[in-house]
Tab-separated table of C-alpha atoms in Angstrom:
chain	number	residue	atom	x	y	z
U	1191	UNK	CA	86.630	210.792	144.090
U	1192	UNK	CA	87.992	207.591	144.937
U	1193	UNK	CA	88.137	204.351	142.799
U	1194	UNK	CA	85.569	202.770	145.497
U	1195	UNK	CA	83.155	205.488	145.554
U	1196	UNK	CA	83.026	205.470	141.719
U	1197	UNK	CA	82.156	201.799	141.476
U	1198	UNK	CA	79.316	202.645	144.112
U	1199	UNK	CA	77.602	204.903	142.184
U	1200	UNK	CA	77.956	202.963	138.716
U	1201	UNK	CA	76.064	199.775	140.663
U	1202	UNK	CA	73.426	202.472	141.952
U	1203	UNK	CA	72.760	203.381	138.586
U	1204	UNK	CA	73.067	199.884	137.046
U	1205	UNK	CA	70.172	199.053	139.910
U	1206	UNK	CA	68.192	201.883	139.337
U	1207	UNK	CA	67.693	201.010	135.513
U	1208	UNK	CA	67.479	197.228	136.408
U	1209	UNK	CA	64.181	198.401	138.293
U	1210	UNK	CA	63.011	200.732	135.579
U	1211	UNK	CA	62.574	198.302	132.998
U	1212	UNK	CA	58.760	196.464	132.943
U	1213	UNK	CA	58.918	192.669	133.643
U	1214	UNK	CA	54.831	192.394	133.164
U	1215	UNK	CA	53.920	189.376	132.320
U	1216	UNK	CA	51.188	188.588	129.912
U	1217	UNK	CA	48.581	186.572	131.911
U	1218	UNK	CA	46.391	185.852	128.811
U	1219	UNK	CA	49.340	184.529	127.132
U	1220	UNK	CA	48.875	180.645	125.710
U	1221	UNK	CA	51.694	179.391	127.562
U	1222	UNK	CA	50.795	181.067	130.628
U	1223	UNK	CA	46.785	179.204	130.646
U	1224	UNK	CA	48.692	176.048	129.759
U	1225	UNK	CA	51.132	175.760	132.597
U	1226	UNK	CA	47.864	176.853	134.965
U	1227	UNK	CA	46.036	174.171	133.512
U	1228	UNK	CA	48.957	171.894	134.521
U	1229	UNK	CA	49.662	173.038	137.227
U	1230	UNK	CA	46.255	172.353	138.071
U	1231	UNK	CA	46.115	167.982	136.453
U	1232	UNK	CA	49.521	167.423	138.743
U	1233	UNK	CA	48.199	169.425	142.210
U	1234	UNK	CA	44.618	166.951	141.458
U	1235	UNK	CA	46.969	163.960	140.527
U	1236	UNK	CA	48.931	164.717	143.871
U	1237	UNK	CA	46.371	164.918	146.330
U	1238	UNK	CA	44.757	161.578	144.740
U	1239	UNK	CA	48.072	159.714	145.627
U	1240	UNK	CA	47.900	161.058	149.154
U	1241	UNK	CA	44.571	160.087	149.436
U	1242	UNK	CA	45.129	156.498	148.101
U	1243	UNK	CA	48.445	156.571	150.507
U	1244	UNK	CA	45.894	157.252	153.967
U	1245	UNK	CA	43.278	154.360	152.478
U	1246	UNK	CA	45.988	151.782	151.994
U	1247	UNK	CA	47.599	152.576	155.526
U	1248	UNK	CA	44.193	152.185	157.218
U	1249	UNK	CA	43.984	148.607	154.835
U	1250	UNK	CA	47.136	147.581	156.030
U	1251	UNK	CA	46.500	148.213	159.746
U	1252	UNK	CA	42.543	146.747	159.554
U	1253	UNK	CA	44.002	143.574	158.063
U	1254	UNK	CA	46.350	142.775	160.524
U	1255	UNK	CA	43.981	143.314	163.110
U	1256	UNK	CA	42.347	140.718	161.620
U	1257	UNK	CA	45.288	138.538	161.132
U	1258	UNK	CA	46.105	138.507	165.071
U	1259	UNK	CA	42.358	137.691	165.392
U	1260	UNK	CA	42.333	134.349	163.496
U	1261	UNK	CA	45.473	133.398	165.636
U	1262	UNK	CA	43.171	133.033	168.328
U	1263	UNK	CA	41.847	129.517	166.318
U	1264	UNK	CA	44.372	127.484	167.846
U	1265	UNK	CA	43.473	128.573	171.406
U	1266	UNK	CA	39.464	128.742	171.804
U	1267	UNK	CA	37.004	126.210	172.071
U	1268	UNK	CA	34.346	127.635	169.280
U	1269	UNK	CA	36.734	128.712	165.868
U	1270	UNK	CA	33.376	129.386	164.067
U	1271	UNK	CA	32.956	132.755	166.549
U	1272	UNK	CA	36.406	133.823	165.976
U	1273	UNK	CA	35.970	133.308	161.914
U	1274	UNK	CA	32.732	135.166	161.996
U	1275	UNK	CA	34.141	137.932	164.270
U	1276	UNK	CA	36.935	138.303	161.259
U	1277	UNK	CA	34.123	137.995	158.259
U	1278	UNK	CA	32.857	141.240	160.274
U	1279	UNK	CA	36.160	142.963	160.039
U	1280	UNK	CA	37.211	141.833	156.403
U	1281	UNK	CA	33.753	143.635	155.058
U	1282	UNK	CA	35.071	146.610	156.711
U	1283	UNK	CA	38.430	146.026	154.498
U	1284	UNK	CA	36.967	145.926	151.702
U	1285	UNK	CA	34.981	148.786	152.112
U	1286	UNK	CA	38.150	151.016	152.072
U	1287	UNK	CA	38.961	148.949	149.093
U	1288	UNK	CA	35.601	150.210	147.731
U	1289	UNK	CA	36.412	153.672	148.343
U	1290	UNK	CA	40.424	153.172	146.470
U	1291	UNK	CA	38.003	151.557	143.451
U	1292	UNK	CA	36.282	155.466	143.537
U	1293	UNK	CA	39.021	157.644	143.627
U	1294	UNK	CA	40.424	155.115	141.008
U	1295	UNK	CA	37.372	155.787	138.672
U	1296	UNK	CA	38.878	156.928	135.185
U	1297	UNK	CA	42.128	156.975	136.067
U	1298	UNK	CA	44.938	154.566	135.148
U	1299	UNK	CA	45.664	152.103	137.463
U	1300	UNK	CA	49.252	151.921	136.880
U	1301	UNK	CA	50.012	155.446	137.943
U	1302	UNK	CA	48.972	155.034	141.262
U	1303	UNK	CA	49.538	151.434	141.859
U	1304	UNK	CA	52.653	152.294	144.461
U	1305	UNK	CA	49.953	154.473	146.513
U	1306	UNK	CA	47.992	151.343	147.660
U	1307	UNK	CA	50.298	148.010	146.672
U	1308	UNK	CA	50.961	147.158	150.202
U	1309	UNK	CA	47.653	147.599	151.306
U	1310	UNK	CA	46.403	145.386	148.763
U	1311	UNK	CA	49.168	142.241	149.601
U	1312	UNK	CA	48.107	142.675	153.503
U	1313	UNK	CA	44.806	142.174	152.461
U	1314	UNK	CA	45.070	139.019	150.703
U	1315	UNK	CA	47.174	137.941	153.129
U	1316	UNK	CA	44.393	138.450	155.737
U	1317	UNK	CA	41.545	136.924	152.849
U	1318	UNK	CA	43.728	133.413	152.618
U	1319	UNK	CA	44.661	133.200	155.809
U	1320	UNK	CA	40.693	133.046	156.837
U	1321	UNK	CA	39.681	131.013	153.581
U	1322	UNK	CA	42.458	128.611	154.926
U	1323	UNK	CA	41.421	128.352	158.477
U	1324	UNK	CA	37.770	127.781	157.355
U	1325	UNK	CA	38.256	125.287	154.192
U	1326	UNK	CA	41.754	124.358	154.212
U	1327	UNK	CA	42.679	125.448	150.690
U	1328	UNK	CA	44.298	128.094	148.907
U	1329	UNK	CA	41.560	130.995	147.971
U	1330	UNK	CA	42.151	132.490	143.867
U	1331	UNK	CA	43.165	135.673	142.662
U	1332	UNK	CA	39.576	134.968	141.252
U	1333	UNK	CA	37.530	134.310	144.564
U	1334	UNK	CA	39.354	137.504	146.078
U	1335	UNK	CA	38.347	139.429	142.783
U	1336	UNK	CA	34.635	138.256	143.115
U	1337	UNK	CA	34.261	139.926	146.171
U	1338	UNK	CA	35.562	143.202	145.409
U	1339	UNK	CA	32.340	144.742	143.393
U	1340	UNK	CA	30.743	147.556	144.665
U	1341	UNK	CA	27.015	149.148	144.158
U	1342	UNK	CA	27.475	152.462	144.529
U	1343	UNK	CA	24.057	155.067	145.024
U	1344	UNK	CA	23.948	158.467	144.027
U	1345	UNK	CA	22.618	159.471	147.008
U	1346	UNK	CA	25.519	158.275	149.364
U	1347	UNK	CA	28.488	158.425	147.109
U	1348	UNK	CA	30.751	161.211	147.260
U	1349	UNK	CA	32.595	163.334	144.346
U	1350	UNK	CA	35.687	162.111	143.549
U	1351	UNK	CA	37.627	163.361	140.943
U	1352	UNK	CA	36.279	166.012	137.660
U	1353	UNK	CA	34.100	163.301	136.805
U	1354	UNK	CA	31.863	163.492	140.000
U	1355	UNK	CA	28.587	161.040	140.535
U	1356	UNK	CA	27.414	158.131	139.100
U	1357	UNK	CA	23.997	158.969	137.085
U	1358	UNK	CA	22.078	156.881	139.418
U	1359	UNK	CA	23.387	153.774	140.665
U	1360	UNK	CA	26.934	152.150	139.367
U	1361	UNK	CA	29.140	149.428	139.761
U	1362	UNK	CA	32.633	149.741	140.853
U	1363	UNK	CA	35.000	147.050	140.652
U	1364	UNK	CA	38.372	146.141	142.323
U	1365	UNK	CA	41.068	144.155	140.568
U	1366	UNK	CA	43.875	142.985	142.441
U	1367	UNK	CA	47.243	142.182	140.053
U	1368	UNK	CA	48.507	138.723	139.651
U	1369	UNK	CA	51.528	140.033	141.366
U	1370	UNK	CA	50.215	141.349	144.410
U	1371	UNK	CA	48.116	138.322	144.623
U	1372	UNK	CA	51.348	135.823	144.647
U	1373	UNK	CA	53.118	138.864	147.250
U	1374	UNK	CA	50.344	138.382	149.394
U	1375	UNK	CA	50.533	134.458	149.477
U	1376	UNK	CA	53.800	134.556	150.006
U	1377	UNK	CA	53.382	136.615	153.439
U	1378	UNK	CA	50.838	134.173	153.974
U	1379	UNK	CA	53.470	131.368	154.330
U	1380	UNK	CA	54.806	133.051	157.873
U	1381	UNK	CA	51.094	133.502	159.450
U	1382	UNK	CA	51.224	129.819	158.919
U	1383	UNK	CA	54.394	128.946	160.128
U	1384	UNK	CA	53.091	131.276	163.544
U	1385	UNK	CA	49.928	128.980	163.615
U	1386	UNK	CA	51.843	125.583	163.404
U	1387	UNK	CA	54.103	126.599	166.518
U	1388	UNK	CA	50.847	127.927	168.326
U	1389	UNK	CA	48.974	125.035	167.283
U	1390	UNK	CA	51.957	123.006	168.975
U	1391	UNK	CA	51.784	124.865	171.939
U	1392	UNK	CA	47.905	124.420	172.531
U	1393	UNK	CA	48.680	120.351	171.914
U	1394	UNK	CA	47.222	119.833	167.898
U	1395	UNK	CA	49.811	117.269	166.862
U	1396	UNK	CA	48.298	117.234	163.418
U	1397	UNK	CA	47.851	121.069	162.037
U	1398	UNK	CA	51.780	120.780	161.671
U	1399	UNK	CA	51.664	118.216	159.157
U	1400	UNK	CA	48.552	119.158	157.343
U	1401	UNK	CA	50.612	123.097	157.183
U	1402	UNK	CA	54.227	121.399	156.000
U	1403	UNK	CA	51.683	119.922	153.263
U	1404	UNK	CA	50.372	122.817	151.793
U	1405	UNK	CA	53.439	125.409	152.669
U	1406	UNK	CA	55.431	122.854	150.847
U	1407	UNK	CA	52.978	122.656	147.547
U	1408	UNK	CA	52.999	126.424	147.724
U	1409	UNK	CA	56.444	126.398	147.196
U	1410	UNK	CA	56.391	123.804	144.707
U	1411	UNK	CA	53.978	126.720	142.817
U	1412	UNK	CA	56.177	129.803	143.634
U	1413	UNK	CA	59.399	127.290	142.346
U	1414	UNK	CA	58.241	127.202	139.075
U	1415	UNK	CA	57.843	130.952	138.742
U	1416	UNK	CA	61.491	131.225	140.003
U	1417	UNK	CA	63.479	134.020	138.404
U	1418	UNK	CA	60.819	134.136	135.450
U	1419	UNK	CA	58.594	136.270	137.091
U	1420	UNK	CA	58.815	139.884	138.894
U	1421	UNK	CA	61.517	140.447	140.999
U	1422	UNK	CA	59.775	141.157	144.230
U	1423	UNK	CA	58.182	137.633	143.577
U	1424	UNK	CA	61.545	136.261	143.441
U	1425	UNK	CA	62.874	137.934	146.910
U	1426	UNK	CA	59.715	136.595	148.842
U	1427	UNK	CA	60.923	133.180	147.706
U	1428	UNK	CA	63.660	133.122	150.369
U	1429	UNK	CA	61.300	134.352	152.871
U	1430	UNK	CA	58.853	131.295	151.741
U	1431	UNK	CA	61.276	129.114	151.970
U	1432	UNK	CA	62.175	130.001	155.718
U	1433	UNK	CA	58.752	129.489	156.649
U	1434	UNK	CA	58.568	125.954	155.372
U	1435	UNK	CA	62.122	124.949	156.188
U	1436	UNK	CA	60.767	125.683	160.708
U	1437	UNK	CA	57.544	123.826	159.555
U	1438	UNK	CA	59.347	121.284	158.352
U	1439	UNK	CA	61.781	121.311	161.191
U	1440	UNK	CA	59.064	121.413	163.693
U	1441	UNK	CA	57.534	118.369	162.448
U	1442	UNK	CA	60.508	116.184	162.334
U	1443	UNK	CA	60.645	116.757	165.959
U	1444	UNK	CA	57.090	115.889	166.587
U	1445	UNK	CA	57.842	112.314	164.651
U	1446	UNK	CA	61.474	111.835	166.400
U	1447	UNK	CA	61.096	113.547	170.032
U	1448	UNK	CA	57.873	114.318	170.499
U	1449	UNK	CA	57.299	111.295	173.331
U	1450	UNK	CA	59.924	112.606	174.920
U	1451	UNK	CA	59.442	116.218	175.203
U	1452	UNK	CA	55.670	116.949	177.211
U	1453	UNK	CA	53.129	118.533	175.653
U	1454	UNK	CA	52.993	121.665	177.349
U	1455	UNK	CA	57.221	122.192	176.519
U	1456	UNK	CA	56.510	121.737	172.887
U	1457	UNK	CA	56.185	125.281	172.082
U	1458	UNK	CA	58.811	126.485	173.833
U	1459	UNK	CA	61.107	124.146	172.360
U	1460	UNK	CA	60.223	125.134	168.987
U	1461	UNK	CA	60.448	128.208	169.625
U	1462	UNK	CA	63.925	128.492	170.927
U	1463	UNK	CA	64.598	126.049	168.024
U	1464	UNK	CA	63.388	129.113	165.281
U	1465	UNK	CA	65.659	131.468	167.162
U	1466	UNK	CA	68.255	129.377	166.679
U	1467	UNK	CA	68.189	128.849	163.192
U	1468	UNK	CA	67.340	132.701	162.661
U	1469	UNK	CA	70.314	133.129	164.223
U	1470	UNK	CA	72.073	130.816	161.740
U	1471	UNK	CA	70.799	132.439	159.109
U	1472	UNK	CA	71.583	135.657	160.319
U	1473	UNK	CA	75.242	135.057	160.612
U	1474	UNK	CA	75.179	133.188	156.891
């Protein structure tokens, strides 16, 4: 017999006892029922994050609907319609906010906060925007908080979690960080900057001014925070200040050229104007 053949048959027999010897596994054993068990907590906490992922997407996507909606302000004869329209679509917002505040019931916050952050900071982007177009001011992390509490009924909720219904009827509330608050204003600042060039374009001389105004006292806010606060806070600081510097630059034209340039060129001046210094920046 060769050397070949002879290592052959010692693997053969090396298998065959490899596959004679019992691997059963104790199912009843303590460790087994623990890893099931969590096994069990991380496939529940999984599906939860998925879930809040979809409800924020759909937030996200609902709010700027309602974003390009109030843009229409500078261009229609009755704003009230338009706001109202966008009152209509901001309940529907929050109602998917409603339903993040269920699957959130008992949990902590914190460990699914990435799931539905950017949902959250496009809606109070869309919330200031309107509270802006309707009263001029900046709305509070407080105002936006007020409005997020929920009744829900027995009878129409659905079971969320271990914990299942509310005995009867329950409140739910939403609160929205201080951090995704100040995120959210700070998108704010370039729906603004949009609605001073369209405002230009539809020949309101004055919304300009009154935006450099308050862009330039919400930058006066964000300024103090500077590096003191969280970092993503800090980054939309450049982004803020982009916003104001077109403002501003838009309304030193009005004051030096506007005579000169017609009313109906305005917009298109400006606009080539932004491109411009995107470009610039770009290149810096």
């Amino acid at each position: 017999m060769s050397k070949r053949e002879g290592d052959g048959g010692g693997r053969k027999r090396r298998t065959e006892s490899v596959q004679k010897t019992d691997y059963s596994v104790n199912t009843h054993s303590l460790v087994i029922v623990s890893f099931k068990v969590f096994q069990q907590e991380l496939d529940t906490k999984h599906d939860k994050y998925e879930r809040l992922v979809k409800l924020s997407r759909d937030i996200t996507i609902e709010s700027k609907r309602t974003i390009f909606l109030l843009h229409r302000v500078t261009s229609v004869p009755n704003v009230e319609e338009v706001l109202n329209e966008a009152d209509v679509k901001l309940d529907g917002v929050r109602q998917k906010v409603g339903q993040i505040a269920e699957e959130l019931r008992g949990e902590d916050v914190y460990q699914f906060h990435k799931a539905f952050t950017s949902g959250v900071q496009e809606y109070v982007e869309a919330v200031s925007f309107h509270h802006f177009i309707r009263h001029r001011t900046l709305i509070s992390l407080e105002e936006i908080n007020a409005r997020l509490v929920f009744m829900r009924n027995q009878n129409t909720d659905t079971k969320v979690g271990a914990e299942g219904l509310c005995p009867g009827t329950c409140v739910l509330t939403f609160q929205i960080t201080p951090t995704d608050y100040l995120l959210g204003v700070a998108d704010l600042t370039g729906e603004l900057m949009r609605m001073c060039i369209s405002s230009v374009g539809n020949g309101d001389m004055d919304t300009p001014f009154e935006l450099s105004n308050f862009l330039r006292e919400i930058h006066d806010g964000f300024s103090y925070i500077g590096n003191t606060g969280p970092y993503e806070v800090s980054k939309k600081l450049h982004t803020l200040r982009q916003s104001l510097s077109k403002v501003e630059d838009a309304c030193y034209t009005l004051k030096v050229r506007g005579s000169e340039i017609p009313k109906h060129m305005l917009a298109d001046v400006f606009s080539s104007r932004t491109a411009l210094m995107d470009q610039d920046e770009g290149a810096a």
